[in-house]
PDB file of C-alpha atoms in Angstrom:
ATOM      1  CA  ALA A   1      88.839  86.416 133.971  1.00  0.00           C
ATOM      2  CA  PRO A   2      90.434  89.061 136.194  1.00  0.00           C
ATOM      3  CA  PRO A   3      92.615  92.163 135.490  1.00  0.00           C
ATOM      4  CA  LEU A   4      96.800  91.838 135.582  1.00  0.00           C
ATOM      5  CA  ASP A   5      99.125  94.231 137.034  1.00  0.00           C
ATOM      6  CA  ALA A   6     102.073  94.692 135.818  1.00  0.00           C
ATOM      7  CA  GLN A   7     103.969  91.233 136.904  1.00  0.00           C
ATOM      8  CA  GLY A   8     100.979  89.053 134.909  1.00  0.00           C
ATOM      9  CA  GLY A   9      99.443  88.290 138.113  1.00  0.00           C
ATOM     10  CA  PRO A  10      95.427  89.084 139.951  1.00  0.00           C
ATOM     11  CA  GLY A  11      95.692  93.207 139.976  1.00  0.00           C
ATOM     12  CA  SER A  12      94.940  96.353 138.269  1.00  0.00           C
ATOM     13  CA  VAL A  13      97.344  97.148 135.241  1.00  0.00           C
ATOM     14  CA  LEU A  14      95.356  99.851 134.468  1.00  0.00           C
ATOM     15  CA  PRO A  15      95.768 103.301 134.345  1.00  0.00           C
ATOM     16  CA  LEU A  16      98.960 102.346 133.436  1.00  0.00           C
ATOM     17  CA  ALA A  17     102.115 104.080 134.832  1.00  0.00           C
ATOM     18  CA  ILE A  18     102.738 106.890 131.231  1.00  0.00           C
ATOM     19  CA  SER A  19     104.622 109.359 131.596  1.00  0.00           C
ATOM     20  CA  GLU A  20     104.246 113.101 133.427  1.00  0.00           C
ATOM     21  CA  SER A  21     104.563 114.842 130.342  1.00  0.00           C
ATOM     22  CA  TRP A  22     101.953 112.431 128.637  1.00  0.00           C
ATOM     23  CA  ARG A  23      99.697 112.998 131.737  1.00  0.00           C
ATOM     24  CA  LEU A  24      99.912 116.904 131.307  1.00  0.00           C
ATOM     25  CA  LEU A  25      99.154 116.425 127.045  1.00  0.00           C
ATOM     26  CA  THR A  26      95.836 114.358 127.609  1.00  0.00           C
ATOM     27  CA  SER A  27      94.807 117.185 130.511  1.00  0.00           C
ATOM     28  CA  GLY A  28      95.796 119.760 127.033  1.00  0.00           C
ATOM     29  CA  ALA A  29      98.397 121.387 128.916  1.00  0.00           C
ATOM     30  CA  LEU A  30     100.582 120.984 126.266  1.00  0.00           C
ATOM     31  CA  VAL A  31      98.202 120.137 123.183  1.00  0.00           C
ATOM     32  CA  ASP A  32      99.708 122.610 121.016  1.00  0.00           C
ATOM     33  CA  GLY A  33     102.796 122.262 121.326  1.00  0.00           C
ATOM     34  CA  TRP A  34     102.635 118.654 120.795  1.00  0.00           C
ATOM     35  CA  GLN A  35     100.681 118.835 117.391  1.00  0.00           C
ATOM     36  CA  ALA A  36     102.118 120.900 116.415  1.00  0.00           C
ATOM     37  CA  ALA A  37     105.810 119.801 115.949  1.00  0.00           C
ATOM     38  CA  PHE A  38     103.172 115.835 115.236  1.00  0.00           C
ATOM     39  CA  ALA A  39     102.640 117.421 112.672  1.00  0.00           C
ATOM     40  CA  ALA A  40     105.781 119.589 111.603  1.00  0.00           C
ATOM     41  CA  ASP A  41     107.569 115.587 111.039  1.00  0.00           C
ATOM     42  CA  GLY A  42     104.954 112.985 111.423  1.00  0.00           C
ATOM     43  CA  PHE A  43     106.001 111.646 114.557  1.00  0.00           C
ATOM     44  CA  LEU A  44     106.575 111.958 118.539  1.00  0.00           C
ATOM     45  CA  ILE A  45     109.265 110.569 120.557  1.00  0.00           C
ATOM     46  CA  GLU A  46     108.443 109.740 124.519  1.00  0.00           C
ATOM     47  CA  LYS A  47     110.997 108.286 126.302  1.00  0.00           C
ATOM     48  CA  GLN A  48     108.767 106.626 128.958  1.00  0.00           C
ATOM     49  CA  VAL A  49     105.726 105.814 128.020  1.00  0.00           C
ATOM     50  CA  LEU A  50     104.645 102.956 130.060  1.00  0.00           C
ATOM     51  CA  PRO A  51     106.583 101.549 133.551  1.00  0.00           C
ATOM     52  CA  SER A  52     109.368  98.323 132.357  1.00  0.00           C
ATOM     53  CA  ALA A  53     108.308  96.399 135.040  1.00  0.00           C
ATOM     54  CA  LEU A  54     104.655  96.503 132.203  1.00  0.00           C
ATOM     55  CA  CYS A  55     107.504  95.833 129.787  1.00  0.00           C
ATOM     56  CA  ASP A  56     109.439  92.814 131.424  1.00  0.00           C
ATOM     57  CA  ALA A  57     106.017  91.287 131.737  1.00  0.00           C
ATOM     58  CA  LEU A  58     105.111  91.523 128.266  1.00  0.00           C
ATOM     59  CA  VAL A  59     108.731  90.225 126.427  1.00  0.00           C
ATOM     60  CA  ALA A  60     107.313  86.818 128.963  1.00  0.00           C
ATOM     61  CA  ARG A  61     103.938  86.480 128.095  1.00  0.00           C
ATOM     62  CA  LEU A  62     105.924  87.161 123.891  1.00  0.00           C
ATOM     63  CA  ASP A  63     107.850  84.357 124.877  1.00  0.00           C
ATOM     64  CA  ALA A  64     104.941  81.892 126.287  1.00  0.00           C
ATOM     65  CA  MET A  65     103.166  82.422 123.418  1.00  0.00           C
ATOM     66  CA  LEU A  66     105.643  81.811 120.956  1.00  0.00           C
ATOM     67  CA  ALA A  67     105.590  78.463 122.616  1.00  0.00           C
ATOM     68  CA  GLY A  68     102.875  78.385 122.111  1.00  0.00           C
ATOM     69  CA  GLU A  69     100.427  79.727 124.589  1.00  0.00           C
ATOM     70  CA  PHE A  70      98.070  81.207 125.174  1.00  0.00           C
ATOM     71  CA  ASP A  71      96.210  81.898 128.580  1.00  0.00           C
ATOM     72  CA  THR A  72      93.216  83.466 126.641  1.00  0.00           C
ATOM     73  CA  GLY A  73      93.071  80.364 124.886  1.00  0.00           C
ATOM     74  CA  GLN A  74      92.403  81.939 121.416  1.00  0.00           C
ATOM     75  CA  VAL A  75      95.773  82.262 118.761  1.00  0.00           C
ATOM     76  CA  PRO A  76      96.929  85.345 117.315  1.00  0.00           C
ATOM     77  CA  ASP A  77      95.359  86.392 114.150  1.00  0.00           C
ATOM     78  CA  LYS A  78      99.645  85.852 113.523  1.00  0.00           C
ATOM     79  CA  MET A  79     102.036  84.080 115.114  1.00  0.00           C
ATOM     80  CA  PRO A  80     105.754  82.844 113.238  1.00  0.00           C
ATOM     81  CA  ARG A  81     106.167  79.431 111.039  1.00  0.00           C
ATOM     82  CA  VAL A  82     108.484  77.442 112.617  1.00  0.00           C
ATOM     83  CA  GLU A  83     110.694  76.144 109.635  1.00  0.00           C
ATOM     84  CA  GLN A  84     114.269  74.418 109.934  1.00  0.00           C
ATOM     85  CA  PRO A  85     116.850  76.761 109.631  1.00  0.00           C
ATOM     86  CA  GLN A  86     118.005  77.417 105.945  1.00  0.00           C
ATOM     87  CA  VAL A  87     120.792  76.313 104.582  1.00  0.00           C
ATOM     88  CA  ASP A  88     123.059  77.448 101.570  1.00  0.00           C
ATOM     89  CA  VAL A  89     125.168  74.622 100.726  1.00  0.00           C
ATOM     90  CA  GLU A  90     129.057  75.481  99.105  1.00  0.00           C
ATOM     91  CA  ALA A  91     131.076  72.747  98.271  1.00  0.00           C
ATOM     92  CA  ARG A  92     134.423  72.663  98.887  1.00  0.00           C
ATOM     93  CA  SER A  93     137.114  71.995  97.100  1.00  0.00           C
ATOM     94  CA  ASP A  94     138.475  69.787 100.410  1.00  0.00           C
ATOM     95  CA  ALA A  95     135.102  68.235 100.743  1.00  0.00           C
ATOM     96  CA  ARG A  96     133.733  70.406 103.542  1.00  0.00           C
ATOM     97  CA  GLN A  97     130.210  71.970 104.008  1.00  0.00           C
ATOM     98  CA  SER A  98     129.726  75.703 104.550  1.00  0.00           C
ATOM     99  CA  ARG A  99     126.699  76.435 106.179  1.00  0.00           C
ATOM    100  CA  LYS A 100     124.697  79.452 106.854  1.00  0.00           C
ATOM    101  CA  THR A 101     121.367  79.715 108.750  1.00  0.00           C
ATOM    102  CA  ARG A 102     119.187  83.209 108.020  1.00  0.00           C
ATOM    103  CA  VAL A 103     118.168  84.366 111.071  1.00  0.00           C
ATOM    104  CA  GLN A 104     114.075  85.249 110.351  1.00  0.00           C
ATOM    105  CA  VAL A 105     112.438  88.076 111.897  1.00  0.00           C
ATOM    106  CA  GLN A 106     109.405  87.161 113.556  1.00  0.00           C
ATOM    107  CA  GLN A 107     105.733  89.152 113.927  1.00  0.00           C
ATOM    108  CA  VAL A 108     102.789  88.492 115.928  1.00  0.00           C
ATOM    109  CA  VAL A 109      99.464  89.865 114.677  1.00  0.00           C
ATOM    110  CA  ASN A 110      96.893  90.906 117.167  1.00  0.00           C
ATOM    111  CA  ALA A 111      98.835  89.455 120.294  1.00  0.00           C
ATOM    112  CA  TRP A 112      96.185  90.884 121.877  1.00  0.00           C
ATOM    113  CA  LYS A 113      93.426  87.510 121.284  1.00  0.00           C
ATOM    114  CA  GLY A 114      95.854  85.306 122.395  1.00  0.00           C
ATOM    115  CA  ASP A 115      97.303  87.117 125.506  1.00  0.00           C
ATOM    116  CA  ARG A 116      95.256  88.678 128.695  1.00  0.00           C
ATOM    117  CA  LEU A 117      98.041  90.809 129.406  1.00  0.00           C
ATOM    118  CA  PHE A 118      98.292  91.778 125.680  1.00  0.00           C
ATOM    119  CA  ASN A 119      94.841  92.492 125.389  1.00  0.00           C
ATOM    120  CA  ALA A 120      94.924  95.156 129.079  1.00  0.00           C
ATOM    121  CA  VAL A 121      98.316  97.521 127.043  1.00  0.00           C
ATOM    122  CA  VAL A 122      96.352  97.325 123.551  1.00  0.00           C
ATOM    123  CA  HIS A 123      92.982  98.054 124.637  1.00  0.00           C
ATOM    124  CA  SER A 124      94.374 100.631 127.206  1.00  0.00           C
ATOM    125  CA  GLU A 125      92.101 104.096 127.923  1.00  0.00           C
ATOM    126  CA  GLU A 126      95.524 105.453 128.293  1.00  0.00           C
ATOM    127  CA  LEU A 127      97.095 105.065 125.715  1.00  0.00           C
ATOM    128  CA  GLY A 128      94.715 105.643 123.291  1.00  0.00           C
ATOM    129  CA  LYS A 129      94.191 108.511 125.328  1.00  0.00           C
ATOM    130  CA  LEU A 130      97.489 110.107 123.691  1.00  0.00           C
ATOM    131  CA  VAL A 131      97.157 109.293 120.261  1.00  0.00           C
ATOM    132  CA  ALA A 132      93.544 110.499 119.882  1.00  0.00           C
ATOM    133  CA  ALA A 133      95.135 113.723 121.801  1.00  0.00           C
ATOM    134  CA  VAL A 134      98.538 113.978 119.573  1.00  0.00           C
ATOM    135  CA  ALA A 135      96.458 113.603 116.612  1.00  0.00           C
ATOM    136  CA  GLY A 136      93.434 115.326 117.811  1.00  0.00           C
ATOM    137  CA  TRP A 137      91.690 113.822 116.844  1.00  0.00           C
ATOM    138  CA  PRO A 138      87.991 114.571 119.860  1.00  0.00           C
ATOM    139  CA  SER A 139      86.234 111.919 119.405  1.00  0.00           C
ATOM    140  CA  GLY A 140      88.557 109.686 120.454  1.00  0.00           C
ATOM    141  CA  ALA A 141      91.311 106.391 119.055  1.00  0.00           C
ATOM    142  CA  ARG A 142      89.630 103.346 118.450  1.00  0.00           C
ATOM    143  CA  VAL A 143      92.231 100.325 118.648  1.00  0.00           C
ATOM    144  CA  LEU A 144      92.708  98.788 114.309  1.00  0.00           C
ATOM    145  CA  GLN A 145      95.561  96.118 115.091  1.00  0.00           C
ATOM    146  CA  ASP A 146      98.202  95.327 116.737  1.00  0.00           C
ATOM    147  CA  GLN A 147     101.646  94.197 115.648  1.00  0.00           C
ATOM    148  CA  VAL A 148     105.130  92.634 118.076  1.00  0.00           C
ATOM    149  CA  TRP A 149     107.953  92.413 116.182  1.00  0.00           C
ATOM    150  CA  CYS A 150     110.899  90.788 117.379  1.00  0.00           C
ATOM    151  CA  LYS A 151     114.501  91.435 115.210  1.00  0.00           C
ATOM    152  CA  PRO A 152     116.557  88.423 117.247  1.00  0.00           C
ATOM    153  CA  PRO A 153     120.685  88.772 116.484  1.00  0.00           C
ATOM    154  CA  GLY A 154     121.461  89.038 113.203  1.00  0.00           C
ATOM    155  CA  SER A 155     117.959  89.227 111.512  1.00  0.00           C
ATOM    156  CA  GLY A 156     118.098  91.454 108.724  1.00  0.00           C
ATOM    157  CA  THR A 157     116.598  94.588 107.425  1.00  0.00           C
ATOM    158  CA  LEU A 158     112.326  95.443 107.229  1.00  0.00           C
ATOM    159  CA  ALA A 159     112.082  97.909 104.250  1.00  0.00           C
ATOM    160  CA  PHE A 160     110.974 101.827 105.011  1.00  0.00           C
ATOM    161  CA  HIS A 161     106.666 102.397 103.919  1.00  0.00           C
ATOM    162  CA  ARG A 162     103.522 104.098 104.854  1.00  0.00           C
ATOM    163  CA  ASP A 163     101.237 102.239 107.462  1.00  0.00           C
ATOM    164  CA  THR A 164      98.280 103.815 105.398  1.00  0.00           C
ATOM    165  CA  ALA A 165      99.789 101.335 102.541  1.00  0.00           C
ATOM    166  CA  TYR A 166      98.471  97.832 104.969  1.00  0.00           C
ATOM    167  CA  MET A 167      96.045  99.861 106.906  1.00  0.00           C
ATOM    168  CA  GLY A 168      94.096 102.593 104.448  1.00  0.00           C
ATOM    169  CA  MET A 169      94.446 106.385 105.353  1.00  0.00           C
ATOM    170  CA  GLY A 170      94.181 108.085 108.745  1.00  0.00           C
ATOM    171  CA  VAL A 171      96.187 105.098 110.434  1.00  0.00           C
ATOM    172  CA  HIS A 172      98.185 106.846 113.537  1.00  0.00           C
ATOM    173  CA  THR A 173     101.213 104.333 115.294  1.00  0.00           C
ATOM    174  CA  MET A 174     102.107 104.241 118.673  1.00  0.00           C
ATOM    175  CA  TRP A 175     105.389 102.091 118.733  1.00  0.00           C
ATOM    176  CA  LEU A 176     106.683 100.952 122.327  1.00  0.00           C
ATOM    177  CA  ALA A 177     110.460  99.106 123.210  1.00  0.00           C
ATOM    178  CA  LEU A 178     110.020  96.407 125.090  1.00  0.00           C
ATOM    179  CA  ASP A 179     114.373  95.748 125.077  1.00  0.00           C
ATOM    180  CA  ASP A 180     116.790  98.590 126.294  1.00  0.00           C
ATOM    181  CA  LEU A 181     117.923  99.947 122.647  1.00  0.00           C
ATOM    182  CA  THR A 182     120.623 100.745 120.905  1.00  0.00           C
ATOM    183  CA  HIS A 183     122.262 102.233 117.488  1.00  0.00           C
ATOM    184  CA  ASP A 184     123.149  98.356 116.326  1.00  0.00           C
ATOM    185  CA  MET A 185     120.143  96.745 117.114  1.00  0.00           C
ATOM    186  CA  GLY A 186     118.417  97.925 113.903  1.00  0.00           C
ATOM    187  CA  PRO A 187     116.171 100.449 115.793  1.00  0.00           C
ATOM    188  CA  LEU A 188     112.735 101.990 114.604  1.00  0.00           C
ATOM    189  CA  GLU A 189     114.180 105.093 112.148  1.00  0.00           C
ATOM    190  CA  TYR A 190     111.789 107.382 110.964  1.00  0.00           C
ATOM    191  CA  ALA A 191     112.073 110.635 107.728  1.00  0.00           C
ATOM    192  CA  ARG A 192     111.183 113.243 109.965  1.00  0.00           C
ATOM    193  CA  GLY A 193     108.461 115.251 107.778  1.00  0.00           C
ATOM    194  CA  SER A 194     108.044 112.160 104.729  1.00  0.00           C
ATOM    195  CA  HIS A 195     104.092 112.779 105.515  1.00  0.00           C
ATOM    196  CA  LEU A 196     103.967 115.331 104.054  1.00  0.00           C
ATOM    197  CA  TRP A 197     105.691 114.107 100.618  1.00  0.00           C
ATOM    198  CA  THR A 198     103.318 113.361  97.833  1.00  0.00           C
ATOM    199  CA  THR A 199     104.073 110.237  96.247  1.00  0.00           C
ATOM    200  CA  THR A 200     102.573 108.292  93.632  1.00  0.00           C
ATOM    201  CA  GLU A 201     104.749 106.036  96.135  1.00  0.00           C
ATOM    202  CA  ALA A 202     101.689 106.500  98.817  1.00  0.00           C
ATOM    203  CA  ALA A 203     100.093 103.465  97.666  1.00  0.00           C
ATOM    204  CA  GLN A 204     102.712 100.610  96.880  1.00  0.00           C
ATOM    205  CA  ILE A 205     103.805  97.789  99.539  1.00  0.00           C
ATOM    206  CA  PRO A 206     106.835  97.022  99.076  1.00  0.00           C
ATOM    207  CA  ASN A 207     108.413  93.745  99.590  1.00  0.00           C
ATOM    208  CA  LEU A 208     109.258  94.403 104.218  1.00  0.00           C
ATOM    209  CA  TYR A 209     112.334  92.369 103.703  1.00  0.00           C
ATOM    210  CA  ALA A 210     113.730  93.589 100.406  1.00  0.00           C
ATOM    211  CA  LYS A 211     118.019  92.909 100.827  1.00  0.00           C
ATOM    212  CA  ASP A 212     117.777  97.257 100.535  1.00  0.00           C
ATOM    213  CA  PRO A 213     114.662  98.810 102.875  1.00  0.00           C
ATOM    214  CA  HIS A 214     115.531 101.612 101.528  1.00  0.00           C
ATOM    215  CA  TYR A 215     114.226 101.541  98.290  1.00  0.00           C
ATOM    216  CA  VAL A 216     111.090 102.917  98.215  1.00  0.00           C
ATOM    217  CA  LEU A 217     111.791 106.122 100.388  1.00  0.00           C
ATOM    218  CA  ARG A 218     114.562 107.401  98.029  1.00  0.00           C
ATOM    219  CA  ALA A 219     112.450 106.759  95.626  1.00  0.00           C
ATOM    220  CA  ALA A 220     109.883 108.665  96.789  1.00  0.00           C
ATOM    221  CA  ALA A 221     112.044 111.558  98.314  1.00  0.00           C
ATOM    222  CA  LYS A 222     113.203 112.184  94.205  1.00  0.00           C
ATOM    223  CA  ASN A 223     109.975 112.086  93.055  1.00  0.00           C
ATOM    224  CA  CYS A 224     109.310 115.020  95.705  1.00  0.00           C
ATOM    225  CA  ARG A 225     112.436 116.707  95.797  1.00  0.00           C
ATOM    226  CA  SER A 226     112.929 116.155  99.597  1.00  0.00           C
ATOM    227  CA  LYS A 227     116.406 115.384 101.588  1.00  0.00           C
ATOM    228  CA  VAL A 228     115.709 112.091 103.801  1.00  0.00           C
ATOM    229  CA  ASP A 229     116.451 113.503 107.555  1.00  0.00           C
ATOM    230  CA  LEU A 230     116.721 110.316 109.348  1.00  0.00           C
ATOM    231  CA  VAL A 231     116.111 109.524 113.669  1.00  0.00           C
ATOM    232  CA  PRO A 232     116.203 107.045 115.661  1.00  0.00           C
ATOM    233  CA  VAL A 233     113.616 105.701 118.596  1.00  0.00           C
ATOM    234  CA  ILE A 234     116.619 105.635 121.136  1.00  0.00           C
ATOM    235  CA  VAL A 235     115.265 105.009 124.636  1.00  0.00           C
ATOM    236  CA  GLN A 236     115.156 102.165 127.101  1.00  0.00           C
ATOM    237  CA  ARG A 237     112.460  99.813 127.291  1.00  0.00           C
ATOM    238  CA  GLY A 238     109.328 101.654 128.556  1.00  0.00           C
ATOM    239  CA  GLY A 239     110.081 104.156 125.923  1.00  0.00           C
ATOM    240  CA  GLY A 240     108.463 104.293 122.585  1.00  0.00           C
ATOM    241  CA  SER A 241     107.122 106.677 119.944  1.00  0.00           C
ATOM    242  CA  ILE A 242     103.366 107.842 117.449  1.00  0.00           C
ATOM    243  CA  HIS A 243     103.683 107.966 113.666  1.00  0.00           C
ATOM    244  CA  ASN A 244     101.549 109.434 112.156  1.00  0.00           C
ATOM    245  CA  GLY A 245     100.131 105.948 109.126  1.00  0.00           C
ATOM    246  CA  LEU A 246     101.960 108.538 106.065  1.00  0.00           C
ATOM    247  CA  THR A 247     105.476 108.507 107.411  1.00  0.00           C
ATOM    248  CA  TYR A 248     107.947 106.768 106.234  1.00  0.00           C
ATOM    249  CA  HIS A 249     109.449 104.760 108.830  1.00  0.00           C
ATOM    250  CA  GLY A 250     111.614 101.227 108.556  1.00  0.00           C
ATOM    251  CA  SER A 251     114.394  99.776 110.577  1.00  0.00           C
ATOM    252  CA  ASP A 252     117.988  97.823 109.819  1.00  0.00           C
ATOM    253  CA  ALA A 253     119.449  94.887 110.584  1.00  0.00           C
ATOM    254  CA  ASN A 254     120.087  93.323 114.157  1.00  0.00           C
ATOM    255  CA  ARG A 255     123.911  93.447 114.676  1.00  0.00           C
ATOM    256  CA  ALA A 256     123.618  92.907 118.707  1.00  0.00           C
ATOM    257  CA  ASP A 257     123.596  90.522 120.982  1.00  0.00           C
ATOM    258  CA  ARG A 258     119.981  90.774 121.888  1.00  0.00           C
ATOM    259  CA  VAL A 259     116.905  90.373 120.759  1.00  0.00           C
ATOM    260  CA  ARG A 260     114.877  93.678 120.025  1.00  0.00           C
ATOM    261  CA  ARG A 261     110.991  93.350 120.564  1.00  0.00           C
ATOM    262  CA  GLY A 262     108.304  96.978 120.419  1.00  0.00           C
ATOM    263  CA  LEU A 263     104.318  96.297 119.552  1.00  0.00           C
ATOM    264  CA  GLY A 264     103.149  98.361 117.711  1.00  0.00           C
ATOM    265  CA  ILE A 265      99.138  99.170 118.467  1.00  0.00           C
ATOM    266  CA  HIS A 266      97.685 101.381 114.686  1.00  0.00           C
ATOM    267  CA  PHE A 267      94.655 103.304 115.609  1.00  0.00           C
ATOM    268  CA  VAL A 268      92.194 104.610 113.582  1.00  0.00           C
ATOM    269  CA  ALA A 269      90.237 108.107 115.058  1.00  0.00           C
ATOM    270  CA  ARG A 270      86.471 106.553 116.876  1.00  0.00           C
ATOM    271  CA  ASP A 271      83.603 107.742 115.442  1.00  0.00           C
ATOM    272  CA  GLY A 272      81.822 110.560 116.445  1.00  0.00           C
TER     273      GLY A 272
END
């Protein structure tokens, strides 16, 4: 199949139009400073990594996959289940019924398998170089898997967790916003410095949809006698972050009237 451009049509999508600061990082001009910041905080945030036109094209392809269209002929490893809304019925004295619909967070795992444009982005050499430079991996980075999270208006929280609990030690994650973010959309949040916490909570796999999204984070901070310093990732579409797999992160409910979508790419060090 021919390569795709930023609009999803024939052409070349790579190398990606990543921001100039990250190009300098891969060239070595900013490596020491960025690695030091990453080592201290457990994450880095960048205002622009992908061009907005490419994000718009990815959203269009995501919508197509959610509608059952896969241009590779394969289905991702996980797609949201199509379910009838869950309804709570409360009897009232006047015999009327009150209905309350629960809006679900949607997850796609390994979207690259179902779509050529997602495949091109997830396995981009440029993005792999960025992660390897930040992580200090001299032999480069290898994609472990990707995940797309869709939070429609009214959808709930995602509990704070460490990626290592699911994917093993050494994993690092690049997260890319596919929508312009505001605080009321339940953006990704990092607990600054939490990758340095020594805690038995590291091996725990929390309930991502728990009513209290901070329950594991509070327990871990208490165990380490550490203070929680949360940093939200507020960027325009195409902006994003890289975080250490030991860094606690989660997100609040989406209280806005717009959907929030993000692409997470999980990397490990390439064998030398």
